[in-house]
């Protein structure tokens, strides 16, 4: 009897020590975890809905902000606590396989709620009438493709895409290389000054450059920097943003975005250049290559991946450009772009159907770029 008991005890201990031994589910932890998650989501949903519908309950915006931070951070912590409790209550094999996906699930649900659902809803509304109360088939697409303003916006967007990313990347490479030749302190100061515009919003930058392009009648003091220079040289002041000759006004608007994005390009490309092995540079110098040859034949090929990444990122930003055009001209004088046309269709003309159709066209244009970016990242990871 004692021997049998001892054998059973040893067998039980081996089962407990064996990580592959199947363990039973813990129903209590499963129920508590599931109920806890439901209550947390319910409480957070009601809290944030109350912020929007009944702000008077909370006194002022400061209190709402504090409660939003506490509720958001604390609620997320509680949600993951009960989620962990629920997963650990499952049988071991199932629990171990489910844990990575369980902790990704809230983020994926949030992405689905904020991005995927609105995308499909937008596509759905693009087939509806102006107030989205009845379907009109492809009428919205026929209307926008037959609108000269739509095609003018397409042409402007293409010009932005051809000019801005190329110049931003080119200037970024040049500045990164030149800054790398400075002393440590000089490099920091130069890069800080060039990166500084990145801290300014598109609206703020547009207001700043609006002062540069400002126009006053001849004979008056020119407050705009560009007209002040022209008048100082003996010329006449110009309404720069109204000059559609060779798309000069659109090019002047592009300057604003280039000014904003060069700092971003410079930082990433400078980091890539500093990562170029010094051995390859020394080998090229020993072989008699000049600095210009080293730049084109050694440095550029080794930072090609970063150049492509920066180019595609700026390309997507340009494709969605809106703030600069809206603040400066609101699309007048032939400067309209797709995003600004969508905004005016939706809010000024109250044409929700046409506006969403324009967005769908923009979405279709962006998809190949996103696919290429993902493919590029995967290829880079596979090559490491």
mmCIF file of C-alpha atoms in Angstrom:
data_model
loop_
_atom_site.group_PDB
_atom_site.id
_atom_site.type_symbol
_atom_site.label_atom_id
_atom_site.label_comp_id
_atom_site.label_asym_id
_atom_site.label_seq_id
_atom_site.Cartn_x
_atom_site.Cartn_y
_atom_site.Cartn_z
ATOM 1 C CA UNK A 1 0.000 0.000 0.000
ATOM 2 C CA UNK A 2 2.810 2.348 0.915
ATOM 3 C CA UNK A 3 4.736 1.469 -2.216
ATOM 4 C CA UNK A 4 1.681 2.098 -4.406
ATOM 5 C CA UNK A 5 1.089 5.447 -2.694
ATOM 6 C CA UNK A 6 4.735 6.420 -3.137
ATOM 7 C CA UNK A 7 4.632 5.468 -6.839
ATOM 8 C CA UNK A 8 1.439 7.523 -7.351
ATOM 9 C CA UNK A 9 2.984 10.515 -5.604
ATOM 10 C CA UNK A 10 6.089 10.358 -7.788
ATOM 11 C CA UNK A 11 3.929 10.060 -10.894
ATOM 12 C CA UNK A 12 1.917 13.113 -9.824
ATOM 13 C CA UNK A 13 5.106 15.121 -9.204
ATOM 14 C CA UNK A 14 6.455 14.178 -12.622
ATOM 15 C CA UNK A 15 3.183 15.302 -14.182
ATOM 16 C CA UNK A 16 3.415 18.645 -12.404
ATOM 17 C CA UNK A 17 7.060 19.175 -13.378
ATOM 18 C CA UNK A 18 6.453 18.246 -17.016
ATOM 19 C CA UNK A 19 5.692 21.488 -18.918
ATOM 20 C CA UNK A 20 3.929 19.508 -21.627
ATOM 21 C CA UNK A 21 1.535 17.891 -19.204
ATOM 22 C CA UNK A 22 -2.025 19.028 -20.051
ATOM 23 C CA UNK A 23 -3.651 21.102 -17.300
ATOM 24 C CA UNK A 24 -7.346 21.583 -16.784
ATOM 25 C CA UNK A 25 -9.023 24.897 -17.423
ATOM 26 C CA UNK A 26 -9.820 27.163 -14.477
ATOM 27 C CA UNK A 27 -13.499 28.108 -14.976
ATOM 28 C CA UNK A 28 -13.398 30.753 -12.241
ATOM 29 C CA UNK A 29 -10.525 32.666 -13.871
ATOM 30 C CA UNK A 30 -12.183 32.380 -17.269
ATOM 31 C CA UNK A 31 -15.482 33.798 -16.001
ATOM 32 C CA UNK A 32 -13.831 36.545 -13.931
ATOM 33 C CA UNK A 33 -11.583 37.553 -16.834
ATOM 34 C CA UNK A 34 -14.437 37.614 -19.341
ATOM 35 C CA UNK A 35 -16.794 39.550 -17.062
ATOM 36 C CA UNK A 36 -13.992 41.949 -16.103
ATOM 37 C CA UNK A 37 -13.173 42.718 -19.764
ATOM 38 C CA UNK A 38 -16.827 43.357 -20.588
ATOM 39 C CA UNK A 39 -17.250 45.689 -17.601
ATOM 40 C CA UNK A 40 -14.067 47.631 -18.395
ATOM 41 C CA UNK A 41 -15.045 48.135 -22.043
ATOM 42 C CA UNK A 42 -18.578 49.135 -21.009
ATOM 43 C CA UNK A 43 -17.298 51.617 -18.406
ATOM 44 C CA UNK A 44 -14.756 53.187 -20.788
ATOM 45 C CA UNK A 45 -17.294 53.478 -23.604
ATOM 46 C CA UNK A 46 -19.777 55.227 -21.303
ATOM 47 C CA UNK A 47 -17.085 57.504 -19.867
ATOM 48 C CA UNK A 48 -15.889 58.738 -23.242
ATOM 49 C CA UNK A 49 -19.418 59.058 -24.593
ATOM 50 C CA UNK A 50 -20.243 61.185 -21.542
ATOM 51 C CA UNK A 51 -17.276 63.441 -22.380
ATOM 52 C CA UNK A 52 -18.823 64.103 -25.781
ATOM 53 C CA UNK A 53 -22.529 64.302 -24.956
ATOM 54 C CA UNK A 54 -22.573 65.648 -21.404
ATOM 55 C CA UNK A 55 -19.386 67.737 -20.891
ATOM 56 C CA UNK A 56 -21.272 69.916 -18.389
ATOM 57 C CA UNK A 57 -21.207 67.048 -15.915
ATOM 58 C CA UNK A 58 -17.439 67.433 -15.500
ATOM 59 C CA UNK A 59 -17.159 71.182 -14.991
ATOM 60 C CA UNK A 60 -14.372 72.136 -17.408
ATOM 61 C CA UNK A 61 -12.071 70.754 -20.088
ATOM 62 C CA UNK A 62 -9.135 70.360 -17.726
ATOM 63 C CA UNK A 63 -11.046 67.864 -15.587
ATOM 64 C CA UNK A 64 -12.170 66.045 -18.733
ATOM 65 C CA UNK A 65 -8.539 65.820 -19.883
ATOM 66 C CA UNK A 66 -7.349 64.449 -16.531
ATOM 67 C CA UNK A 67 -10.184 61.914 -16.386
ATOM 68 C CA UNK A 68 -9.490 60.893 -19.996
ATOM 69 C CA UNK A 69 -5.834 60.185 -19.171
ATOM 70 C CA UNK A 70 -6.702 58.278 -15.983
ATOM 71 C CA UNK A 71 -9.529 56.402 -17.682
ATOM 72 C CA UNK A 72 -7.512 55.620 -20.801
ATOM 73 C CA UNK A 73 -4.342 54.430 -19.084
ATOM 74 C CA UNK A 74 -6.071 52.778 -16.123
ATOM 75 C CA UNK A 75 -8.728 51.231 -18.321
ATOM 76 C CA UNK A 76 -6.111 49.777 -20.667
ATOM 77 C CA UNK A 77 -4.219 48.316 -17.683
ATOM 78 C CA UNK A 78 -7.396 46.747 -16.288
ATOM 79 C CA UNK A 79 -8.402 45.421 -19.686
ATOM 80 C CA UNK A 80 -5.080 43.638 -20.144
ATOM 81 C CA UNK A 81 -5.197 42.394 -16.522
ATOM 82 C CA UNK A 82 -8.563 40.690 -17.060
ATOM 83 C CA UNK A 83 -7.501 39.530 -20.525
ATOM 84 C CA UNK A 84 -4.447 37.879 -18.982
ATOM 85 C CA UNK A 85 -6.655 36.297 -16.295
ATOM 86 C CA UNK A 86 -8.997 34.922 -18.956
ATOM 87 C CA UNK A 87 -6.167 33.465 -21.073
ATOM 88 C CA UNK A 88 -4.377 31.907 -18.087
ATOM 89 C CA UNK A 89 -7.638 30.228 -17.093
ATOM 90 C CA UNK A 90 -7.647 28.224 -20.315
ATOM 91 C CA UNK A 91 -5.885 24.845 -20.626
ATOM 92 C CA UNK A 92 -2.123 25.277 -20.780
ATOM 93 C CA UNK A 93 -1.634 24.279 -24.427
ATOM 94 C CA UNK A 94 -4.402 26.582 -25.580
ATOM 95 C CA UNK A 95 -3.274 29.368 -23.252
ATOM 96 C CA UNK A 96 0.349 29.317 -24.428
ATOM 97 C CA UNK A 97 -0.698 29.383 -28.086
ATOM 98 C CA UNK A 98 -3.272 32.131 -27.540
ATOM 99 C CA UNK A 99 -1.287 34.612 -25.412
ATOM 100 C CA UNK A 100 0.518 36.466 -28.254
ATOM 101 C CA UNK A 101 -2.688 36.858 -30.252
ATOM 102 C CA UNK A 102 -4.751 37.802 -27.204
ATOM 103 C CA UNK A 103 -2.540 40.783 -26.387
ATOM 104 C CA UNK A 104 -2.556 41.911 -30.022
ATOM 105 C CA UNK A 105 -6.337 41.609 -30.237
ATOM 106 C CA UNK A 106 -7.263 44.945 -28.532
ATOM 107 C CA UNK A 107 -4.911 46.853 -30.840
ATOM 108 C CA UNK A 108 -6.259 45.062 -33.907
ATOM 109 C CA UNK A 109 -9.834 45.767 -32.823
ATOM 110 C CA UNK A 110 -8.962 49.451 -32.394
ATOM 111 C CA UNK A 111 -7.400 49.544 -35.855
ATOM 112 C CA UNK A 112 -10.480 47.835 -37.275
ATOM 113 C CA UNK A 113 -12.775 50.319 -35.533
ATOM 114 C CA UNK A 114 -10.809 53.454 -36.464
ATOM 115 C CA UNK A 115 -9.472 52.517 -39.921
ATOM 116 C CA UNK A 116 -10.970 49.437 -41.548
ATOM 117 C CA UNK A 117 -14.644 50.096 -40.732
ATOM 118 C CA UNK A 118 -14.501 53.781 -41.850
ATOM 119 C CA UNK A 119 -12.778 52.696 -45.072
ATOM 120 C CA UNK A 120 -15.560 50.312 -46.048
ATOM 121 C CA UNK A 121 -18.186 52.806 -44.898
ATOM 122 C CA UNK A 122 -16.599 55.483 -47.104
ATOM 123 C CA UNK A 123 -16.662 53.152 -50.107
ATOM 124 C CA UNK A 124 -20.309 52.417 -49.324
ATOM 125 C CA UNK A 125 -21.216 56.129 -49.136
ATOM 126 C CA UNK A 126 -19.480 56.831 -52.443
ATOM 127 C CA UNK A 127 -22.401 55.057 -54.149
ATOM 128 C CA UNK A 128 -25.005 57.144 -52.279
ATOM 129 C CA UNK A 129 -26.571 60.552 -52.871
ATOM 130 C CA UNK A 130 -25.537 63.910 -51.390
ATOM 131 C CA UNK A 131 -26.913 63.168 -47.898
ATOM 132 C CA UNK A 132 -26.236 59.397 -47.984
ATOM 133 C CA UNK A 133 -29.924 58.469 -47.794
ATOM 134 C CA UNK A 134 -30.257 56.583 -51.097
ATOM 135 C CA UNK A 135 -27.989 54.741 -53.505
ATOM 136 C CA UNK A 136 -27.276 56.307 -56.900
ATOM 137 C CA UNK A 137 -24.917 53.700 -58.319
ATOM 138 C CA UNK A 138 -21.915 55.097 -60.191
ATOM 139 C CA UNK A 139 -23.395 58.567 -60.620
ATOM 140 C CA UNK A 140 -20.921 60.194 -58.199
ATOM 141 C CA UNK A 141 -17.974 58.756 -60.111
ATOM 142 C CA UNK A 142 -19.434 59.921 -63.428
ATOM 143 C CA UNK A 143 -19.875 63.407 -61.974
ATOM 144 C CA UNK A 144 -16.358 63.800 -60.579
ATOM 145 C CA UNK A 145 -14.677 62.326 -63.673
ATOM 146 C CA UNK A 146 -16.660 64.769 -65.800
ATOM 147 C CA UNK A 147 -15.650 67.753 -63.644
ATOM 148 C CA UNK A 148 -12.810 69.905 -65.017
ATOM 149 C CA UNK A 149 -11.891 70.960 -61.452
ATOM 150 C CA UNK A 150 -11.279 67.293 -60.563
ATOM 151 C CA UNK A 151 -8.891 66.831 -63.483
ATOM 152 C CA UNK A 152 -7.145 70.115 -62.674
ATOM 153 C CA UNK A 153 -6.642 68.825 -59.132
ATOM 154 C CA UNK A 154 -5.270 65.552 -60.492
ATOM 155 C CA UNK A 155 -2.757 67.441 -62.652
ATOM 156 C CA UNK A 156 -1.674 69.549 -59.667
ATOM 157 C CA UNK A 157 -1.286 66.461 -57.486
ATOM 158 C CA UNK A 158 0.874 64.835 -60.172
ATOM 159 C CA UNK A 159 3.087 67.935 -60.299
ATOM 160 C CA UNK A 160 3.433 67.902 -56.509
ATOM 161 C CA UNK A 161 4.355 64.210 -56.663
ATOM 162 C CA UNK A 162 6.947 64.723 -59.400
ATOM 163 C CA UNK A 163 8.649 67.714 -57.771
ATOM 164 C CA UNK A 164 8.402 67.620 -53.974
ATOM 165 C CA UNK A 165 9.655 64.097 -53.058
ATOM 166 C CA UNK A 166 12.599 64.323 -55.469
ATOM 167 C CA UNK A 167 13.709 67.729 -54.162
ATOM 168 C CA UNK A 168 13.186 66.772 -50.512
ATOM 169 C CA UNK A 169 15.325 63.639 -50.882
ATOM 170 C CA UNK A 170 17.978 65.473 -52.910
ATOM 171 C CA UNK A 171 18.268 68.318 -50.413
ATOM 172 C CA UNK A 172 18.200 65.829 -47.542
ATOM 173 C CA UNK A 173 21.166 63.911 -48.976
ATOM 174 C CA UNK A 174 23.125 67.086 -49.746
ATOM 175 C CA UNK A 175 22.546 68.610 -46.317
ATOM 176 C CA UNK A 176 23.333 65.328 -44.563
ATOM 177 C CA UNK A 177 26.638 64.955 -46.431
ATOM 178 C CA UNK A 178 27.682 68.581 -45.922
ATOM 179 C CA UNK A 179 26.691 68.585 -42.230
ATOM 180 C CA UNK A 180 28.774 65.448 -41.741
ATOM 181 C CA UNK A 181 31.853 67.438 -42.808
ATOM 182 C CA UNK A 182 31.371 70.035 -40.039
ATOM 183 C CA UNK A 183 32.717 69.901 -36.520
ATOM 184 C CA UNK A 184 30.588 68.124 -33.914
ATOM 185 C CA UNK A 185 29.142 71.388 -32.595
ATOM 186 C CA UNK A 186 28.649 72.858 -36.084
ATOM 187 C CA UNK A 187 26.855 69.708 -37.208
ATOM 188 C CA UNK A 188 24.473 69.835 -34.237
ATOM 189 C CA UNK A 189 23.657 73.519 -34.793
ATOM 190 C CA UNK A 190 23.160 73.121 -38.553
ATOM 191 C CA UNK A 191 20.962 70.060 -38.221
ATOM 192 C CA UNK A 192 18.908 71.637 -35.439
ATOM 193 C CA UNK A 193 18.180 74.723 -37.541
ATOM 194 C CA UNK A 194 17.242 72.657 -40.607
ATOM 195 C CA UNK A 195 15.100 70.258 -38.577
ATOM 196 C CA UNK A 196 13.338 73.079 -36.714
ATOM 197 C CA UNK A 197 10.517 73.565 -39.298
ATOM 198 C CA UNK A 198 9.387 69.982 -38.551
ATOM 199 C CA UNK A 199 8.080 71.309 -35.228
ATOM 200 C CA UNK A 200 5.737 73.698 -37.067
ATOM 201 C CA UNK A 201 2.312 72.531 -38.220
ATOM 202 C CA UNK A 202 1.357 72.742 -41.882
ATOM 203 C CA UNK A 203 -1.122 75.500 -41.019
ATOM 204 C CA UNK A 204 1.519 77.477 -39.105
ATOM 205 C CA UNK A 205 4.046 77.084 -41.920
ATOM 206 C CA UNK A 206 1.453 78.257 -44.442
ATOM 207 C CA UNK A 207 0.781 81.360 -42.341
ATOM 208 C CA UNK A 208 4.515 82.085 -42.128
ATOM 209 C CA UNK A 209 5.029 81.739 -45.881
ATOM 210 C CA UNK A 210 1.871 83.763 -46.463
ATOM 211 C CA UNK A 211 3.873 86.676 -45.067
ATOM 212 C CA UNK A 212 6.669 85.923 -47.521
ATOM 213 C CA UNK A 213 4.257 85.970 -50.484
ATOM 214 C CA UNK A 214 2.100 88.871 -49.189
ATOM 215 C CA UNK A 215 1.104 91.560 -51.709
ATOM 216 C CA UNK A 216 0.320 95.270 -51.276
ATOM 217 C CA UNK A 217 -0.666 97.688 -54.032
ATOM 218 C CA UNK A 218 2.142 99.506 -55.865
ATOM 219 C CA UNK A 219 3.278 102.566 -53.959
ATOM 220 C CA UNK A 220 2.513 100.997 -50.579
ATOM 221 C CA UNK A 221 5.099 99.477 -48.274
ATOM 222 C CA UNK A 222 5.539 95.820 -49.162
ATOM 223 C CA UNK A 223 5.265 93.690 -46.035
ATOM 224 C CA UNK A 224 5.822 90.498 -48.018
ATOM 225 C CA UNK A 225 9.506 89.527 -48.119
ATOM 226 C CA UNK A 226 9.458 88.428 -51.758
ATOM 227 C CA UNK A 227 7.727 91.592 -52.998
ATOM 228 C CA UNK A 228 9.981 93.747 -50.814
ATOM 229 C CA UNK A 229 13.006 92.264 -52.585
ATOM 230 C CA UNK A 230 11.422 92.718 -56.024
ATOM 231 C CA UNK A 231 10.487 96.354 -55.323
ATOM 232 C CA UNK A 232 13.923 96.987 -53.822
ATOM 233 C CA UNK A 233 15.454 95.810 -57.104
ATOM 234 C CA UNK A 234 13.222 98.174 -59.068
ATOM 235 C CA UNK A 235 10.433 95.787 -60.067
ATOM 236 C CA UNK A 236 6.690 95.807 -59.463
ATOM 237 C CA UNK A 237 5.010 93.802 -56.684
ATOM 238 C CA UNK A 238 3.309 90.601 -57.796
ATOM 239 C CA UNK A 239 0.338 88.613 -56.502
ATOM 240 C CA UNK A 240 2.507 85.519 -56.412
ATOM 241 C CA UNK A 241 -0.163 82.998 -55.439
ATOM 242 C CA UNK A 242 -2.456 84.170 -58.259
ATOM 243 C CA UNK A 243 0.103 83.620 -61.051
ATOM 244 C CA UNK A 244 -0.891 80.360 -62.774
ATOM 245 C CA UNK A 245 1.675 80.792 -65.578
ATOM 246 C CA UNK A 246 3.727 77.549 -65.759
ATOM 247 C CA UNK A 247 2.043 76.693 -62.433
ATOM 248 C CA UNK A 248 4.225 79.225 -60.600
ATOM 249 C CA UNK A 249 1.731 79.573 -57.743
ATOM 250 C CA UNK A 250 1.606 75.791 -57.212
ATOM 251 C CA UNK A 251 5.411 75.648 -57.212
ATOM 252 C CA UNK A 252 5.520 78.388 -54.571
ATOM 253 C CA UNK A 253 3.160 76.318 -52.433
ATOM 254 C CA UNK A 254 5.416 73.286 -52.919
ATOM 255 C CA UNK A 255 8.290 75.310 -51.456
ATOM 256 C CA UNK A 256 6.423 75.365 -48.139
ATOM 257 C CA UNK A 257 6.206 71.571 -47.953
ATOM 258 C CA UNK A 258 9.821 71.168 -49.081
ATOM 259 C CA UNK A 259 10.893 73.540 -46.296
ATOM 260 C CA UNK A 260 8.971 71.419 -43.792
ATOM 261 C CA UNK A 261 10.143 67.999 -44.959
ATOM 262 C CA UNK A 262 13.847 68.506 -45.691
ATOM 263 C CA UNK A 263 14.660 68.229 -41.979
ATOM 264 C CA UNK A 264 12.892 64.856 -41.771
ATOM 265 C CA UNK A 265 14.751 63.629 -44.840
ATOM 266 C CA UNK A 266 18.081 64.925 -43.531
ATOM 267 C CA UNK A 267 17.828 63.147 -40.163
ATOM 268 C CA UNK A 268 17.104 59.716 -41.642
ATOM 269 C CA UNK A 269 19.635 60.020 -44.456
ATOM 270 C CA UNK A 270 22.326 61.381 -42.123
ATOM 271 C CA UNK A 271 21.869 58.355 -39.891
ATOM 272 C CA UNK A 272 22.165 56.070 -42.907
ATOM 273 C CA UNK A 273 25.321 57.833 -44.129
ATOM 274 C CA UNK A 274 26.949 57.518 -40.708
ATOM 275 C CA UNK A 275 26.179 53.797 -40.903
ATOM 276 C CA UNK A 276 28.247 53.361 -44.079
ATOM 277 C CA UNK A 277 31.315 51.287 -43.103
ATOM 278 C CA UNK A 278 34.456 53.409 -42.993
ATOM 279 C CA UNK A 279 36.413 50.500 -44.523
ATOM 280 C CA UNK A 280 34.560 50.853 -47.836
ATOM 281 C CA UNK A 281 35.310 54.577 -47.967
ATOM 282 C CA UNK A 282 38.996 54.038 -47.207
ATOM 283 C CA UNK A 283 39.218 51.278 -49.804
ATOM 284 C CA UNK A 284 37.736 53.600 -52.429
ATOM 285 C CA UNK A 285 40.228 56.346 -51.519
ATOM 286 C CA UNK A 286 43.135 53.900 -51.730
ATOM 287 C CA UNK A 287 41.915 52.887 -55.217
ATOM 288 C CA UNK A 288 42.168 56.551 -56.236
ATOM 289 C CA UNK A 289 38.494 57.508 -56.171
ATOM 290 C CA UNK A 290 37.693 61.174 -55.605
ATOM 291 C CA UNK A 291 35.140 62.391 -53.074
ATOM 292 C CA UNK A 292 32.536 62.875 -55.815
ATOM 293 C CA UNK A 293 33.027 59.308 -57.034
ATOM 294 C CA UNK A 294 32.887 58.002 -53.477
ATOM 295 C CA UNK A 295 29.613 59.823 -52.958
ATOM 296 C CA UNK A 296 27.912 58.394 -56.070
ATOM 297 C CA UNK A 297 29.503 54.948 -56.262
ATOM 298 C CA UNK A 298 30.001 54.027 -52.599
ATOM 299 C CA UNK A 299 27.723 56.040 -50.311
ATOM 300 C CA UNK A 300 24.566 56.295 -52.446
ATOM 301 C CA UNK A 301 24.332 52.539 -53.237
ATOM 302 C CA UNK A 302 24.697 51.707 -49.518
ATOM 303 C CA UNK A 303 21.954 54.109 -48.403
ATOM 304 C CA UNK A 304 19.616 53.233 -51.267
ATOM 305 C CA UNK A 305 17.143 51.512 -48.927
ATOM 306 C CA UNK A 306 16.813 54.596 -46.730
ATOM 307 C CA UNK A 307 16.461 56.857 -49.774
ATOM 308 C CA UNK A 308 13.569 54.733 -51.051
ATOM 309 C CA UNK A 309 11.914 54.739 -47.616
ATOM 310 C CA UNK A 310 12.149 58.526 -47.299
ATOM 311 C CA UNK A 311 10.978 59.032 -50.879
ATOM 312 C CA UNK A 312 7.895 56.832 -50.463
ATOM 313 C CA UNK A 313 7.026 58.404 -47.090
ATOM 314 C CA UNK A 314 7.205 61.933 -48.517
ATOM 315 C CA UNK A 315 5.364 60.731 -51.628
ATOM 316 C CA UNK A 316 2.404 59.559 -49.535
ATOM 317 C CA UNK A 317 2.453 62.814 -47.527
ATOM 318 C CA UNK A 318 2.352 64.835 -50.751
ATOM 319 C CA UNK A 319 -0.482 62.737 -52.136
ATOM 320 C CA UNK A 320 -2.609 63.755 -49.134
ATOM 321 C CA UNK A 321 -1.508 67.420 -49.023
ATOM 322 C CA UNK A 322 -4.364 69.651 -47.887
ATOM 323 C CA UNK A 323 -3.525 72.186 -45.169
ATOM 324 C CA UNK A 324 -1.098 74.260 -47.232
ATOM 325 C CA UNK A 325 -3.484 74.719 -50.157
ATOM 326 C CA UNK A 326 -6.512 75.309 -47.925
ATOM 327 C CA UNK A 327 -4.838 78.009 -45.808
ATOM 328 C CA UNK A 328 -3.163 79.891 -48.651
ATOM 329 C CA UNK A 329 -5.516 79.813 -51.676
ATOM 330 C CA UNK A 330 -8.287 77.307 -50.858
ATOM 331 C CA UNK A 331 -7.767 75.939 -54.355
ATOM 332 C CA UNK A 332 -8.238 79.251 -56.190
ATOM 333 C CA UNK A 333 -6.138 80.346 -59.204
ATOM 334 C CA UNK A 334 -5.696 76.773 -60.416
ATOM 335 C CA UNK A 335 -3.957 75.500 -57.272
ATOM 336 C CA UNK A 336 -6.530 72.938 -56.115
ATOM 337 C CA UNK A 337 -5.510 69.419 -55.088
ATOM 338 C CA UNK A 338 -7.523 66.267 -54.442
ATOM 339 C CA UNK A 339 -7.680 66.536 -50.649
ATOM 340 C CA UNK A 340 -8.812 70.175 -50.734
ATOM 341 C CA UNK A 341 -11.387 69.383 -53.423
ATOM 342 C CA UNK A 342 -12.787 66.647 -51.171
ATOM 343 C CA UNK A 343 -13.009 69.051 -48.217
ATOM 344 C CA UNK A 344 -14.868 71.671 -50.241
ATOM 345 C CA UNK A 345 -17.237 69.119 -51.739
ATOM 346 C CA UNK A 346 -18.111 67.745 -48.317
ATOM 347 C CA UNK A 347 -18.329 70.870 -46.176
ATOM 348 C CA UNK A 348 -18.898 73.758 -48.594
ATOM 349 C CA UNK A 349 -21.057 72.069 -51.250
ATOM 350 C CA UNK A 350 -22.624 69.438 -48.905
ATOM 351 C CA UNK A 351 -22.025 66.746 -51.535
ATOM 352 C CA UNK A 352 -21.105 63.779 -49.359
ATOM 353 C CA UNK A 353 -21.482 61.289 -52.210
ATOM 354 C CA UNK A 354 -19.054 63.073 -54.538
ATOM 355 C CA UNK A 355 -16.672 63.810 -51.661
ATOM 356 C CA UNK A 356 -16.438 60.144 -50.648
ATOM 357 C CA UNK A 357 -15.977 59.148 -54.300
ATOM 358 C CA UNK A 358 -12.982 61.497 -54.452
ATOM 359 C CA UNK A 359 -11.596 59.889 -51.289
ATOM 360 C CA UNK A 360 -11.973 56.426 -52.806
ATOM 361 C CA UNK A 361 -9.977 57.564 -55.862
ATOM 362 C CA UNK A 362 -7.268 58.872 -53.509
ATOM 363 C CA UNK A 363 -7.330 55.584 -51.556
ATOM 364 C CA UNK A 364 -6.864 53.561 -54.733
ATOM 365 C CA UNK A 365 -3.919 55.783 -55.691
ATOM 366 C CA UNK A 366 -2.262 55.247 -52.297
ATOM 367 C CA UNK A 367 -2.656 51.447 -52.120
ATOM 368 C CA UNK A 368 0.150 50.591 -54.620
ATOM 369 C CA UNK A 369 2.544 52.850 -52.710
ATOM 370 C CA UNK A 370 1.697 51.230 -49.381
ATOM 371 C CA UNK A 371 2.099 47.778 -50.956
ATOM 372 C CA UNK A 372 5.490 48.776 -52.365
ATOM 373 C CA UNK A 373 6.594 50.178 -49.003
ATOM 374 C CA UNK A 374 5.639 46.964 -47.194
ATOM 375 C CA UNK A 375 7.379 44.853 -49.857
ATOM 376 C CA UNK A 376 10.488 47.035 -49.579
ATOM 377 C CA UNK A 377 10.602 46.618 -45.789
ATOM 378 C CA UNK A 378 10.210 42.843 -46.101
ATOM 379 C CA UNK A 379 12.978 42.652 -48.685
ATOM 380 C CA UNK A 380 15.275 44.682 -46.427
ATOM 381 C CA UNK A 381 14.522 42.419 -43.456
ATOM 382 C CA UNK A 382 15.120 39.307 -45.566
ATOM 383 C CA UNK A 383 18.464 40.707 -46.718
ATOM 384 C CA UNK A 384 19.799 41.205 -43.191
#
